[in-house]
């Protein structure tokens, strides 16, 4: 169990609902039903709390990716990509956390470095999967796919839940099909 894990779910809910501007020792304490001193015991600074919350969210995301089973195919790849997208409330919360983190990483050098490391790791994992599926340019295609997922995720967060699947069908599905010969 990571240090302060019992507080991280509360931090994620605060970030998803109020953005990083709403995240504080007091809001996490209130959301988790503990004293502010307990939050400060585990996380001395807001940056520590933000990074831990993002890492916790990332670990949940990676667990979801690992759970995608099946024979490697275009359908499997599509299902893998769907894990990223805010197609239900749980994934929407994770997407809102990602968006808040990405916006902060754009102006915070410590978080920017961490974000770049996570991006490189995801690109490598996705490139390996694309290579296994016979993609001709897996590294470039992985980078393009991640950028497309980022854009589609942002767009989907502005759409009603009922309209999000059509966004996938119009934008991502054709791109995914173009990757595999």
Coordinates of N, CA and C in Angstrom, one line a residue:
X1 N 0.8 -1.2 0.0 CA 0.0 0.0 0.0 C 0.9 1.2 0.0
X2 N 0.7 2.1 -1.0 CA 1.5 3.3 -1.1 C 1.3 4.2 0.1
X3 N 2.2 5.0 0.5 CA 2.2 5.9 1.6 C 1.0 6.9 1.4
X4 N 0.1 6.9 2.3 CA -1.1 7.8 2.3 C -2.2 7.4 1.3
X5 N -2.2 6.1 0.9 CA -3.1 5.7 -0.2 C -4.6 6.0 0.2
X6 N -4.9 5.9 1.5 CA -6.3 6.1 2.0 C -6.7 7.5 1.7
X7 N -5.8 8.4 1.4 CA -6.2 9.8 1.1 C -6.3 10.1 -0.4
X8 N -5.7 9.2 -1.2 CA -5.5 9.5 -2.6 C -6.9 9.4 -3.4
X9 N -7.7 8.5 -3.0 CA -9.1 8.5 -3.6 C -9.8 9.8 -3.4
X10 N -9.7 10.3 -2.2 CA -10.3 11.6 -1.9 C -9.7 12.7 -2.7
X11 N -8.4 12.7 -2.8 CA -7.7 13.7 -3.6 C -8.1 13.7 -5.1
X12 N -8.3 12.4 -5.6 CA -8.7 12.3 -7.0 C -10.1 12.8 -7.2
X13 N -11.0 12.6 -6.3 CA -12.4 13.1 -6.4 C -12.4 14.6 -6.3
X14 N -11.5 15.2 -5.5 CA -11.5 16.7 -5.4 C -10.9 17.2 -6.7
X15 N -9.9 16.7 -7.2 CA -9.3 17.1 -8.5 C -10.3 17.0 -9.6
X16 N -11.0 15.9 -9.7 CA -11.9 15.6 -10.8 C -13.1 16.6 -10.7
X17 N -13.5 17.0 -9.5 CA -14.7 17.8 -9.3 C -14.4 19.3 -9.3
X18 N -13.2 19.7 -8.8 CA -12.8 21.1 -8.6 C -11.6 21.5 -9.3
X19 N -10.8 20.6 -9.9 CA -9.6 21.0 -10.5 C -8.5 21.1 -9.4
X20 N -7.3 21.4 -9.9 CA -6.2 21.5 -8.9 C -6.4 22.8 -8.0
X21 N -7.1 23.8 -8.5 CA -7.4 25.0 -7.7 C -8.2 24.6 -6.5
X22 N -9.0 23.6 -6.6 CA -9.8 23.2 -5.4 C -9.1 22.2 -4.5
X23 N -7.9 21.8 -4.9 CA -7.2 20.8 -4.0 C -6.4 21.5 -2.9
X24 N -6.7 21.1 -1.7 CA -5.9 21.6 -0.6 C -5.9 20.6 0.5
X25 N -5.1 20.8 1.5 CA -5.1 19.9 2.7 C -6.5 19.8 3.3
X26 N -7.2 20.9 3.4 CA -8.5 21.0 4.0 C -9.5 20.2 3.1
X27 N -9.5 20.4 1.8 CA -10.5 19.8 0.9 C -10.3 18.2 0.9
X28 N -9.1 17.8 0.9 CA -8.8 16.4 0.9 C -9.2 15.8 2.3
X29 N -8.9 16.5 3.4 CA -9.3 16.1 4.7 C -10.8 16.0 4.8
X30 N -11.5 17.0 4.3 CA -13.0 16.9 4.4 C -13.5 15.8 3.6
X31 N -13.0 15.6 2.4 CA -13.5 14.5 1.5 C -13.2 13.1 2.0
X32 N -12.1 13.0 2.8 CA -11.8 11.7 3.3 C -12.2 11.5 4.7
X33 N -12.7 12.5 5.4 CA -13.2 12.4 6.7 C -12.1 12.2 7.8
X34 N -10.9 12.9 7.5 CA -9.8 12.8 8.5 C -9.4 14.3 8.8
X35 N -8.5 14.4 9.7 CA -8.0 15.8 10.1 C -7.0 16.3 9.1
X36 N -6.9 17.6 8.9 CA -5.9 18.2 8.0 C -4.5 17.7 8.4
X37 N -4.3 17.5 9.7 CA -2.9 17.1 10.2 C -2.6 15.7 9.6
X38 N -3.6 14.9 9.5 CA -3.2 13.6 8.9 C -2.8 13.7 7.4
X39 N -3.5 14.6 6.7 CA -3.1 14.8 5.3 C -1.7 15.3 5.2
X40 N -1.4 16.3 6.1 CA 0.0 16.9 6.1 C 1.0 15.9 6.6
X41 N 0.7 14.9 7.4 CA 1.6 13.9 7.8 C 2.1 13.2 6.6
X42 N 1.3 12.8 5.6 CA 1.6 12.1 4.5 C 2.2 12.9 3.3
X43 N 1.6 14.1 3.2 CA 2.0 15.0 2.0 C 2.3 16.4 2.5
X44 N 3.6 16.7 2.6 CA 4.0 18.0 3.1 C 3.7 19.1 2.2
X45 N 3.6 18.9 0.9 CA 3.3 20.0 0.0 C 2.2 19.6 -1.0
X46 N 1.6 20.6 -1.6 CA 0.6 20.4 -2.5 C 1.1 19.6 -3.7
X47 N 2.4 19.9 -4.1 CA 3.0 19.3 -5.3 C 3.2 17.8 -5.0
X48 N 3.6 17.4 -3.7 CA 3.7 16.0 -3.4 C 2.3 15.3 -3.5
X49 N 1.3 16.0 -3.0 CA -0.1 15.4 -3.1 C -0.5 15.3 -4.5
X50 N -0.3 16.2 -5.3 CA -0.7 16.2 -6.8 C 0.1 15.0 -7.5
X51 N 1.3 14.9 -7.2 CA 2.1 13.9 -7.9 C 1.7 12.5 -7.4
X52 N 1.5 12.3 -6.1 CA 1.0 11.1 -5.6 C -0.4 10.7 -6.1
X53 N -1.3 11.7 -6.2 CA -2.6 11.4 -6.7 C -2.5 11.0 -8.2
X54 N -1.7 11.7 -9.0 CA -1.6 11.4 -10.4 C -1.0 10.0 -10.5
X55 N 0.1 9.6 -9.7 CA 0.7 8.3 -9.8 C -0.3 7.2 -9.4
X56 N -1.2 7.5 -8.4 CA -2.2 6.6 -8.0 C -3.2 6.4 -9.1
X57 N -3.6 7.4 -9.8 CA -4.5 7.3 -10.9 C -3.9 6.6 -12.0
X58 N -2.6 6.8 -12.3 CA -1.9 6.1 -13.3 C -1.8 4.6 -13.0
X59 N -1.6 4.3 -11.8 CA -1.5 2.8 -11.4 C -2.9 2.2 -11.7
X60 N -4.0 2.9 -11.4 CA -5.3 2.3 -11.6 C -5.5 2.1 -13.1
X61 N -5.0 3.1 -13.9 CA -5.1 3.1 -15.4 C -4.3 1.9 -15.9
X62 N -3.1 1.7 -15.5 CA -2.3 0.6 -15.9 C -2.9 -0.7 -15.6
X63 N -3.5 -0.8 -14.4 CA -4.2 -2.1 -14.0 C -5.3 -2.3 -15.0
X64 N -6.1 -1.3 -15.4 CA -7.1 -1.5 -16.3 C -6.6 -1.9 -17.7
X65 N -5.5 -1.4 -18.1 CA -4.8 -1.8 -19.4 C -4.4 -3.2 -19.3
X66 N -3.8 -3.6 -18.2 CA -3.4 -5.0 -18.1 C -4.5 -6.0 -18.1
X67 N -5.7 -5.5 -17.7 CA -6.9 -6.4 -17.6 C -7.5 -6.6 -19.0
X68 N -7.1 -5.9 -20.0 CA -7.6 -6.1 -21.3 C -7.0 -7.4 -21.9
X69 N -7.9 -8.4 -22.0 CA -7.4 -9.7 -22.4 C -7.9 -9.9 -23.8
X70 N -7.3 -10.9 -24.4 CA -7.8 -11.3 -25.7 C -6.6 -11.5 -26.7
X71 N -6.9 -12.1 -27.8 CA -5.9 -12.3 -28.8 C -5.6 -10.9 -29.5
X72 N -4.4 -10.6 -29.7 CA -4.0 -9.4 -30.3 C -4.6 -9.2 -31.7
X73 N -5.4 -8.2 -31.8 CA -6.1 -7.9 -33.1 C -6.5 -6.5 -33.1
X74 N -7.1 -6.0 -34.2 CA -7.6 -4.6 -34.2 C -8.7 -4.4 -33.2
X75 N -9.5 -5.4 -33.0 CA -10.6 -5.3 -32.0 C -10.0 -5.1 -30.6
X76 N -8.9 -5.9 -30.3 CA -8.2 -5.8 -29.0 C -7.6 -4.5 -28.9
X77 N -7.0 -3.9 -29.9 CA -6.4 -2.6 -29.8 C -7.5 -1.5 -29.6
X78 N -8.6 -1.7 -30.2 CA -9.7 -0.7 -30.0 C -10.2 -0.8 -28.6
X79 N -10.3 -2.0 -28.0 CA -10.7 -2.2 -26.6 C -9.7 -1.5 -25.7
X80 N -8.4 -1.7 -26.0 CA -7.3 -1.1 -25.2 C -7.4 0.4 -25.2
X81 N -7.7 1.0 -26.4 CA -7.9 2.5 -26.5 C -9.1 2.9 -25.7
X82 N -10.2 2.1 -25.7 CA -11.4 2.5 -25.0 C -11.1 2.6 -23.5
X83 N -10.2 1.9 -23.0 CA -9.8 2.0 -21.5 C -9.4 3.5 -21.2
X84 N -8.8 4.2 -22.1 CA -8.4 5.5 -21.9 C -9.5 6.5 -21.9
X85 N -10.5 6.3 -22.6 CA -11.5 7.3 -23.0 C -12.6 7.4 -21.9
X86 N -13.1 8.6 -21.7 CA -14.1 8.9 -20.7 C -15.5 8.4 -21.1
X87 N -15.7 7.1 -21.2 CA -17.0 6.6 -21.7 C -17.9 6.1 -20.5
X88 N -17.4 6.3 -19.3 CA -18.3 6.0 -18.1 C -17.7 7.0 -17.0
X89 N -18.4 7.0 -15.9 CA -18.1 8.0 -14.8 C -16.7 7.7 -14.2
X90 N -16.3 6.5 -14.1 CA -15.0 6.2 -13.5 C -13.9 6.7 -14.4
X91 N -14.0 6.4 -15.7 CA -13.0 6.9 -16.7 C -13.1 8.4 -16.9
X92 N -14.3 8.9 -16.7 CA -14.4 10.4 -16.8 C -13.6 11.1 -15.6
X93 N -13.7 10.5 -14.4 CA -13.0 11.1 -13.3 C -11.5 11.0 -13.6
X94 N -11.0 9.9 -14.1 CA -9.6 9.7 -14.4 C -9.2 10.7 -15.5
X95 N -10.0 10.9 -16.5 CA -9.7 11.9 -17.5 C -9.6 13.3 -17.0
X96 N -10.5 13.6 -16.1 CA -10.5 15.0 -15.5 C -9.2 15.2 -14.7
X97 N -8.8 14.1 -14.0 CA -7.5 14.2 -13.2 C -6.4 14.4 -14.2
X98 N -6.3 13.6 -15.3 CA -5.3 13.7 -16.3 C -5.2 15.2 -16.8
X99 N -6.4 15.7 -17.1 CA -6.4 17.1 -17.7 C -5.9 18.1 -16.7
X100 N -6.3 18.0 -15.4 CA -5.8 18.9 -14.4 C -4.3 18.8 -14.3
X101 N -3.8 17.5 -14.3 CA -2.4 17.3 -14.2 C -1.6 17.8 -15.4
X102 N -2.1 17.5 -16.6 CA -1.4 18.0 -17.8 C -1.3 19.5 -17.8
X103 N -2.4 20.2 -17.4 CA -2.4 21.7 -17.4 C -1.4 22.2 -16.4
X104 N -1.2 21.5 -15.3 CA -0.2 21.9 -14.3 C 1.2 21.6 -14.7
X105 N 1.3 20.4 -15.3 CA 2.7 20.0 -15.8 C 3.2 21.0 -16.9
X106 N 2.3 21.7 -17.6 CA 2.7 22.6 -18.6 C 3.4 23.8 -18.0
X107 N 3.2 24.1 -16.7 CA 3.9 25.3 -16.1 C 4.7 24.9 -14.8
X108 N 4.8 23.6 -14.5 CA 5.5 23.2 -13.3 C 6.6 22.3 -13.8
X109 N 7.9 22.7 -13.7 CA 9.0 21.9 -14.3 C 9.1 20.5 -13.6
X110 N 8.9 20.4 -12.3 CA 9.0 19.0 -11.7 C 7.9 18.1 -12.3
X111 N 6.7 18.6 -12.4 CA 5.6 17.7 -12.9 C 5.8 17.5 -14.4
X112 N 6.4 18.5 -15.1 CA 6.6 18.4 -16.6 C 7.6 17.2 -16.8
X113 N 8.6 17.1 -16.0 CA 9.6 16.1 -16.1 C 8.9 14.7 -15.9
X114 N 8.2 14.6 -14.9 CA 7.5 13.4 -14.6 C 6.5 13.0 -15.7
X115 N 5.8 14.0 -16.2 CA 4.8 13.8 -17.3 C 5.5 13.3 -18.5
X116 N 6.7 13.8 -18.8 CA 7.4 13.4 -20.0 C 7.9 11.9 -19.8
X117 N 8.3 11.6 -18.6 CA 8.7 10.2 -18.3 C 7.5 9.2 -18.5
X118 N 6.4 9.6 -18.0 CA 5.2 8.7 -18.2 C 4.8 8.6 -19.6
X119 N 4.8 9.7 -20.4 CA 4.5 9.7 -21.8 C 5.5 8.8 -22.6
X120 N 6.7 8.9 -22.3 CA 7.7 8.0 -23.0 C 7.5 6.6 -22.7
X121 N 7.1 6.3 -21.4 CA 6.8 4.9 -21.0 C 5.6 4.4 -21.8
X122 N 4.5 5.2 -21.8 CA 3.3 4.8 -22.5 C 3.6 4.6 -24.0
X123 N 4.3 5.5 -24.6 CA 4.6 5.4 -26.0 C 5.4 4.1 -26.3
X124 N 6.3 3.8 -25.5 CA 7.1 2.5 -25.6 C 6.2 1.3 -25.5
X125 N 5.4 1.3 -24.5 CA 4.5 0.1 -24.4 C 3.5 0.0 -25.6
X126 N 2.9 1.1 -26.0 CA 2.0 1.1 -27.1 C 2.7 0.7 -28.4
X127 N 4.0 1.2 -28.6 CA 4.7 0.9 -29.8 C 5.0 -0.6 -29.9
X128 N 5.3 -1.2 -28.7 CA 5.6 -2.6 -28.7 C 4.3 -3.4 -29.1
X129 N 3.2 -3.0 -28.6 CA 1.9 -3.7 -28.9 C 1.6 -3.5 -30.4
X130 N 1.8 -2.3 -31.0 CA 1.6 -2.0 -32.4 C 2.5 -2.8 -33.2
X131 N 3.8 -3.0 -32.8 CA 4.7 -3.8 -33.6 C 4.3 -5.2 -33.6
X132 N 3.8 -5.7 -32.5 CA 3.3 -7.1 -32.4 C 2.1 -7.3 -33.4
X133 N 1.4 -6.2 -33.6 CA 0.2 -6.3 -34.5 C 0.6 -6.1 -36.0
X134 N 1.9 -5.9 -36.2 CA 2.3 -5.7 -37.6 C 2.3 -4.3 -38.1
X135 N 2.2 -3.3 -37.3 CA 2.2 -1.9 -37.7 C 3.6 -1.6 -38.3
X136 N 3.6 -0.9 -39.4 CA 4.9 -0.6 -40.1 C 5.8 0.4 -39.4
X137 N 5.2 1.4 -38.7 CA 6.0 2.4 -38.1 C 5.4 2.5 -36.6
X138 N 5.7 1.5 -35.8 CA 5.1 1.5 -34.4 C 5.4 2.7 -33.5
X139 N 6.6 3.1 -33.5 CA 7.0 4.2 -32.6 C 6.3 5.5 -33.0
X140 N 6.3 5.9 -34.3 CA 5.6 7.1 -34.8 C 4.1 6.9 -34.6
X141 N 3.6 5.7 -34.9 CA 2.1 5.5 -34.8 C 1.7 5.6 -33.3
X142 N 2.5 5.1 -32.4 CA 2.2 5.2 -31.0 C 2.1 6.6 -30.6
X143 N 3.1 7.4 -31.0 CA 3.1 8.9 -30.6 C 1.8 9.6 -31.2
X144 N 1.5 9.2 -32.4 CA 0.3 9.8 -33.1 C -1.0 9.4 -32.3
X145 N -1.0 8.1 -32.0 CA -2.2 7.6 -31.3 C -2.4 8.2 -30.0
X146 N -1.3 8.4 -29.2 CA -1.4 9.0 -27.9 C -1.9 10.5 -28.0
X147 N -1.4 11.2 -29.0 CA -1.8 12.6 -29.3 C -3.3 12.6 -29.6
X148 N -3.7 11.7 -30.5 CA -5.1 11.6 -30.9 C -6.0 11.3 -29.7
X149 N -5.6 10.3 -28.8 CA -6.3 10.0 -27.6 C -6.5 11.2 -26.7
X150 N -5.4 12.0 -26.6 CA -5.4 13.2 -25.7 C -6.5 14.1 -26.3
X151 N -6.4 14.4 -27.6 CA -7.4 15.3 -28.2 C -8.8 14.8 -28.1
X152 N -9.0 13.5 -28.4 CA -10.4 13.0 -28.3 C -10.9 13.0 -26.9
X153 N -10.0 12.7 -25.9 CA -10.4 12.7 -24.5 C -10.9 14.1 -24.1
X154 N -10.1 15.1 -24.5 CA -10.5 16.5 -24.2 C -11.8 16.8 -24.8
X155 N -12.0 16.5 -26.1 CA -13.3 16.8 -26.8 C -14.4 16.0 -26.1
X156 N -14.2 14.8 -25.7 CA -15.3 14.0 -25.1 C -15.7 14.6 -23.8
X157 N -14.8 15.2 -23.0 CA -15.2 15.8 -21.7 C -16.2 16.9 -21.9
X158 N -16.2 17.5 -23.1 CA -17.2 18.6 -23.4 C -18.5 18.1 -23.9
X159 N -18.6 16.8 -24.2 CA -19.8 16.2 -24.8 C -20.6 15.5 -23.8
X160 N -21.9 15.4 -24.0 CA -22.7 14.6 -23.1 C -22.3 13.1 -23.2
X161 N -22.4 12.4 -22.2 CA -22.0 11.0 -22.2 C -22.6 10.2 -23.4
X162 N -23.8 10.5 -23.7 CA -24.5 9.8 -24.8 C -23.9 10.0 -26.2
X163 N -23.2 11.1 -26.3 CA -22.6 11.4 -27.7 C -21.1 11.0 -27.8
X164 N -20.5 10.4 -26.8 CA -19.1 10.1 -26.8 C -18.7 9.0 -27.7
X165 N -19.6 7.9 -27.7 CA -19.3 6.8 -28.5 C -19.2 7.1 -30.0
X166 N -20.0 8.1 -30.4 CA -20.0 8.5 -31.8 C -18.7 9.2 -32.1
X167 N -18.1 9.9 -31.2 CA -16.8 10.6 -31.4 C -15.8 9.5 -31.6
X168 N -15.8 8.4 -30.9 CA -14.9 7.3 -31.1 C -15.0 6.7 -32.5
X169 N -16.2 6.5 -32.9 CA -16.5 5.9 -34.2 C -16.0 6.8 -35.3
X170 N -16.2 8.1 -35.2 CA -15.9 9.0 -36.2 C -14.4 9.3 -36.3
X171 N -13.7 9.3 -35.2 CA -12.3 9.8 -35.2 C -11.3 8.7 -34.9
X172 N -11.5 7.9 -33.9 CA -10.5 6.9 -33.5 C -10.5 5.6 -34.3
X173 N -11.7 5.1 -34.5 CA -11.8 3.8 -35.2 C -11.2 3.9 -36.6
X174 N -11.4 4.9 -37.4 CA -10.7 4.9 -38.7 C -9.2 4.9 -38.6
X175 N -8.7 5.7 -37.6 CA -7.3 5.8 -37.4 C -6.7 4.5 -37.0
X176 N -7.3 3.8 -36.0 CA -6.9 2.5 -35.6 C -6.8 1.5 -36.7
X177 N -7.8 1.5 -37.6 CA -7.8 0.6 -38.7 C -6.7 0.9 -39.7
X178 N -6.3 2.1 -39.8 CA -5.2 2.5 -40.7 C -3.8 2.0 -40.2
X179 N -3.7 1.7 -38.9 CA -2.4 1.3 -38.4 C -2.0 -0.1 -38.7
X180 N -2.9 -1.0 -38.9 CA -2.6 -2.4 -39.1 C -2.8 -2.8 -40.5
X181 N -1.8 -3.3 -41.2 CA -1.9 -3.7 -42.6 C -2.9 -4.9 -42.8

